Amino acid sequence: MAEFTEIGQRCSAPLCNLKDFLPFDCDCCQQVFCLNHRSYASHECPLSGTKNMTAIVCPLCKSTIRLSDAQDANAEWERHARTSCSPEKAAKKARKRCNADGCREVLGLSNSHTCAQCHAAVCLTHRFAESHNCARGFADAVELVSHVEGEHNGGAGLTATSTSTGGYDYGKCVMA
């Protein structure tokens, strides 16, 4: 029978000394432990508080101040207020919102569209000229209608009519 003396490590917990073939390394104290002593509490790790992080938000500049268990929140906030706090940062950035009437959609990289006619920033729901009451889009449609009606010598042509939702309905064929 072959012995596996070079495989595995012994547990660093006092009174344990168990040889474990799948040992655990403590990320705080850098010692090796068996399955039963792998948690901070079970091997009474003296450095376990260094991994527990909390955060407070500065009321002046709205920045986040990270704290470990060993740090006092009041002392760290006072240090922050003396050194790196700048209330000018607290000026709230205006979120870009859709320009369509009544729409409160916040525009981001994946849901924004710039209208080709009026160059307004709108959400994807209002990306068409008729859905965001595009003034220039309506002017282009009226110009198209007059051009089409002129070609037909007063015959049937395209018109732009107002809809009940405030948009415009293009392309209805009416007899003049």
CSV table of C-alpha atoms in Angstrom, one decimal:
chain,number,residue,atom,x,y,z
A,1,MET,CA,0.0,0.0,0.0
A,2,ALA,CA,1.3,3.4,-0.9
A,3,GLU,CA,1.2,6.2,1.6
A,4,PHE,CA,0.2,9.6,0.7
A,5,THR,CA,2.3,11.6,3.1
A,6,GLU,CA,3.0,14.4,0.7
A,7,ILE,CA,-0.7,15.0,-0.2
A,8,GLY,CA,-2.8,17.2,2.1
A,9,GLN,CA,-2.0,19.5,5.0
A,10,ARG,CA,-2.6,19.5,8.7
A,11,CYS,CA,-5.2,21.8,10.3
A,12,SER,CA,-3.8,24.8,12.1
A,13,ALA,CA,-6.5,24.9,14.7
A,14,PRO,CA,-5.2,24.2,18.2
A,15,LEU,CA,-5.9,20.6,19.4
A,16,CYS,CA,-7.1,19.5,16.0
A,17,ASN,CA,-4.0,18.8,13.8
A,18,LEU,CA,-6.2,16.7,11.4
A,19,LYS,CA,-4.6,15.9,8.1
A,20,ASP,CA,-7.0,17.1,5.4
A,21,PHE,CA,-6.6,16.2,1.7
A,22,LEU,CA,-8.7,19.2,0.7
A,23,PRO,CA,-7.6,21.9,3.1
A,24,PHE,CA,-9.1,25.4,3.3
A,25,ASP,CA,-6.9,28.5,3.3
A,26,CYS,CA,-8.2,31.3,5.5
A,27,ASP,CA,-8.1,34.5,3.4
A,28,CYS,CA,-7.5,36.6,6.6
A,29,CYS,CA,-4.9,34.9,8.6
A,30,GLN,CA,-3.4,32.8,5.8
A,31,GLN,CA,-3.4,29.6,7.8
A,32,VAL,CA,-4.7,26.1,6.6
A,33,PHE,CA,-7.7,24.5,8.2
A,34,CYS,CA,-9.8,21.4,7.9
A,35,LEU,CA,-13.5,21.3,6.9
A,36,ASN,CA,-14.6,21.7,10.6
A,37,HIS,CA,-12.5,24.8,11.2
A,38,ARG,CA,-12.8,26.6,7.9
A,39,SER,CA,-15.1,29.4,9.0
A,40,TYR,CA,-13.8,32.5,10.8
A,41,ALA,CA,-15.8,31.7,14.0
A,42,SER,CA,-14.8,28.1,14.2
A,43,HIS,CA,-11.0,28.8,14.2
A,44,GLU,CA,-11.5,32.1,16.1
A,45,CYS,CA,-9.7,34.1,13.4
A,46,PRO,CA,-8.1,37.3,14.9
A,47,LEU,CA,-8.3,39.1,11.6
A,48,SER,CA,-11.8,38.2,10.6
A,49,GLY,CA,-13.0,41.8,11.1
A,50,THR,CA,-10.9,43.0,8.2
A,51,LYS,CA,-13.1,41.3,5.6
A,52,ASN,CA,-16.4,42.7,6.9
A,53,MET,CA,-16.9,45.9,5.0
A,54,THR,CA,-19.7,48.4,5.5
A,55,ALA,CA,-20.2,51.8,3.9
A,56,ILE,CA,-21.7,55.2,4.8
A,57,VAL,CA,-22.9,57.9,2.5
A,58,CYS,CA,-21.5,61.4,3.1
A,59,PRO,CA,-24.5,63.8,3.6
A,60,LEU,CA,-22.5,66.7,2.0
A,61,CYS,CA,-21.1,65.3,-1.2
A,62,LYS,CA,-23.1,62.0,-1.5
A,63,SER,CA,-20.0,59.9,-2.0
A,64,THR,CA,-19.6,56.5,-0.4
A,65,ILE,CA,-17.1,56.0,2.4
A,66,ARG,CA,-16.0,52.3,2.9
A,67,LEU,CA,-15.4,51.1,6.4
A,68,SER,CA,-14.1,47.8,7.9
A,69,ASP,CA,-15.1,46.6,11.3
A,70,ALA,CA,-12.0,48.0,12.8
A,71,GLN,CA,-12.7,51.5,11.7
A,72,ASP,CA,-15.0,54.0,13.6
A,73,ALA,CA,-17.7,55.5,11.3
A,74,ASN,CA,-17.5,58.9,12.9
A,75,ALA,CA,-13.8,59.2,12.8
A,76,GLU,CA,-13.7,58.1,9.1
A,77,TRP,CA,-16.4,60.6,8.2
A,78,GLU,CA,-14.5,63.4,9.9
A,79,ARG,CA,-11.4,62.4,8.0
A,80,HIS,CA,-13.3,62.4,4.8
A,81,ALA,CA,-14.9,65.8,5.5
A,82,ARG,CA,-11.4,67.3,6.2
A,83,THR,CA,-9.7,65.9,3.1
A,84,SER,CA,-11.7,64.6,0.1
A,85,CYS,CA,-15.2,65.9,0.6
A,86,SER,CA,-16.4,68.4,-2.0
A,87,PRO,CA,-20.1,69.4,-1.8
A,88,GLU,CA,-20.0,70.6,-5.4
A,89,LYS,CA,-20.1,66.9,-6.4
A,90,ALA,CA,-23.5,66.6,-4.8
A,91,ALA,CA,-25.2,68.7,-7.5
A,92,LYS,CA,-27.6,66.1,-8.7
A,93,LYS,CA,-27.0,65.1,-12.4
A,94,ALA,CA,-30.1,65.7,-14.4
A,95,ARG,CA,-31.3,62.4,-15.8
A,96,LYS,CA,-32.1,62.5,-19.5
A,97,ARG,CA,-35.7,61.8,-20.0
A,98,CYS,CA,-37.8,61.2,-23.1
A,99,ASN,CA,-39.0,64.5,-24.8
A,100,ALA,CA,-42.4,63.1,-25.7
A,101,ASP,CA,-45.4,64.7,-23.8
A,102,GLY,CA,-46.2,62.7,-20.6
A,103,CYS,CA,-43.4,60.2,-21.0
A,104,ARG,CA,-41.2,59.8,-17.9
A,105,GLU,CA,-38.8,57.2,-19.4
A,106,VAL,CA,-35.2,57.7,-18.3
A,107,LEU,CA,-32.9,57.5,-21.3
A,108,GLY,CA,-29.8,55.3,-21.2
A,109,LEU,CA,-27.5,53.9,-23.8
A,110,SER,CA,-29.7,51.0,-24.8
A,111,ASN,CA,-33.2,52.7,-24.8
A,112,SER,CA,-32.5,56.1,-26.4
A,113,HIS,CA,-33.1,57.3,-30.0
A,114,THR,CA,-32.4,60.7,-31.6
A,115,CYS,CA,-35.1,61.8,-34.0
A,116,ALA,CA,-33.7,62.4,-37.5
A,117,GLN,CA,-36.1,65.3,-38.1
A,118,CYS,CA,-36.2,67.3,-34.9
A,119,HIS,CA,-33.0,65.9,-33.2
A,120,ALA,CA,-34.9,65.3,-30.0
A,121,ALA,CA,-33.8,62.5,-27.6
A,122,VAL,CA,-36.7,60.1,-27.2
A,123,CYS,CA,-37.3,56.6,-25.9
A,124,LEU,CA,-37.7,53.7,-28.2
A,125,THR,CA,-41.5,53.8,-27.8
A,126,HIS,CA,-41.6,57.3,-29.2
A,127,ARG,CA,-38.9,56.9,-31.9
A,128,PHE,CA,-41.3,57.6,-34.8
A,129,ALA,CA,-42.1,61.2,-35.6
A,130,GLU,CA,-45.8,60.8,-35.2
A,131,SER,CA,-45.5,59.3,-31.7
A,132,HIS,CA,-43.6,62.2,-30.2
A,133,ASN,CA,-45.4,65.1,-32.0
A,134,CYS,CA,-42.3,65.9,-34.1
A,135,ALA,CA,-42.9,69.4,-35.4
A,136,ARG,CA,-40.4,69.1,-38.2
A,137,GLY,CA,-41.7,65.6,-39.1
A,138,PHE,CA,-45.2,67.1,-39.5
A,139,ALA,CA,-43.8,69.9,-41.7
A,140,ASP,CA,-42.0,67.4,-43.9
A,141,ALA,CA,-45.3,65.4,-44.2
A,142,VAL,CA,-47.2,68.5,-45.2
A,143,GLU,CA,-44.6,69.3,-47.8
A,144,LEU,CA,-44.8,65.8,-49.1
A,145,VAL,CA,-48.6,66.1,-49.3
A,146,SER,CA,-48.5,69.3,-51.3
A,147,HIS,CA,-45.9,67.8,-53.6
A,148,VAL,CA,-48.0,64.7,-54.2
A,149,GLU,CA,-51.2,66.7,-54.7
A,150,GLY,CA,-49.4,69.0,-57.2
A,151,GLU,CA,-48.3,65.9,-59.2
A,152,HIS,CA,-51.9,64.6,-59.4
A,153,ASN,CA,-53.3,68.0,-60.5
A,154,GLY,CA,-55.8,68.2,-57.7
A,155,GLY,CA,-56.7,64.5,-57.8
A,156,ALA,CA,-56.4,62.0,-55.0
A,157,GLY,CA,-53.4,62.6,-52.8
A,158,LEU,CA,-51.8,62.0,-49.4
A,159,THR,CA,-52.8,64.0,-46.5
A,160,ALA,CA,-51.7,64.3,-42.9
A,161,THR,CA,-54.6,64.3,-40.4
A,162,SER,CA,-54.5,64.8,-36.7
A,163,THR,CA,-55.4,61.9,-34.5
A,164,SER,CA,-57.1,61.8,-31.1
A,165,THR,CA,-53.8,60.9,-29.4
A,166,GLY,CA,-52.1,64.1,-30.6
A,167,GLY,CA,-50.1,62.4,-33.2
A,168,TYR,CA,-50.5,62.5,-37.0
A,169,ASP,CA,-51.8,59.9,-39.4
A,170,TYR,CA,-49.9,60.0,-42.6
A,171,GLY,CA,-50.8,58.5,-45.9
A,172,LYS,CA,-54.6,58.5,-45.9
A,173,CYS,CA,-55.8,58.7,-49.4
A,174,VAL,CA,-58.7,61.2,-49.9
A,175,MET,CA,-60.4,62.5,-53.0
A,176,ALA,CA,-60.2,66.2,-53.5
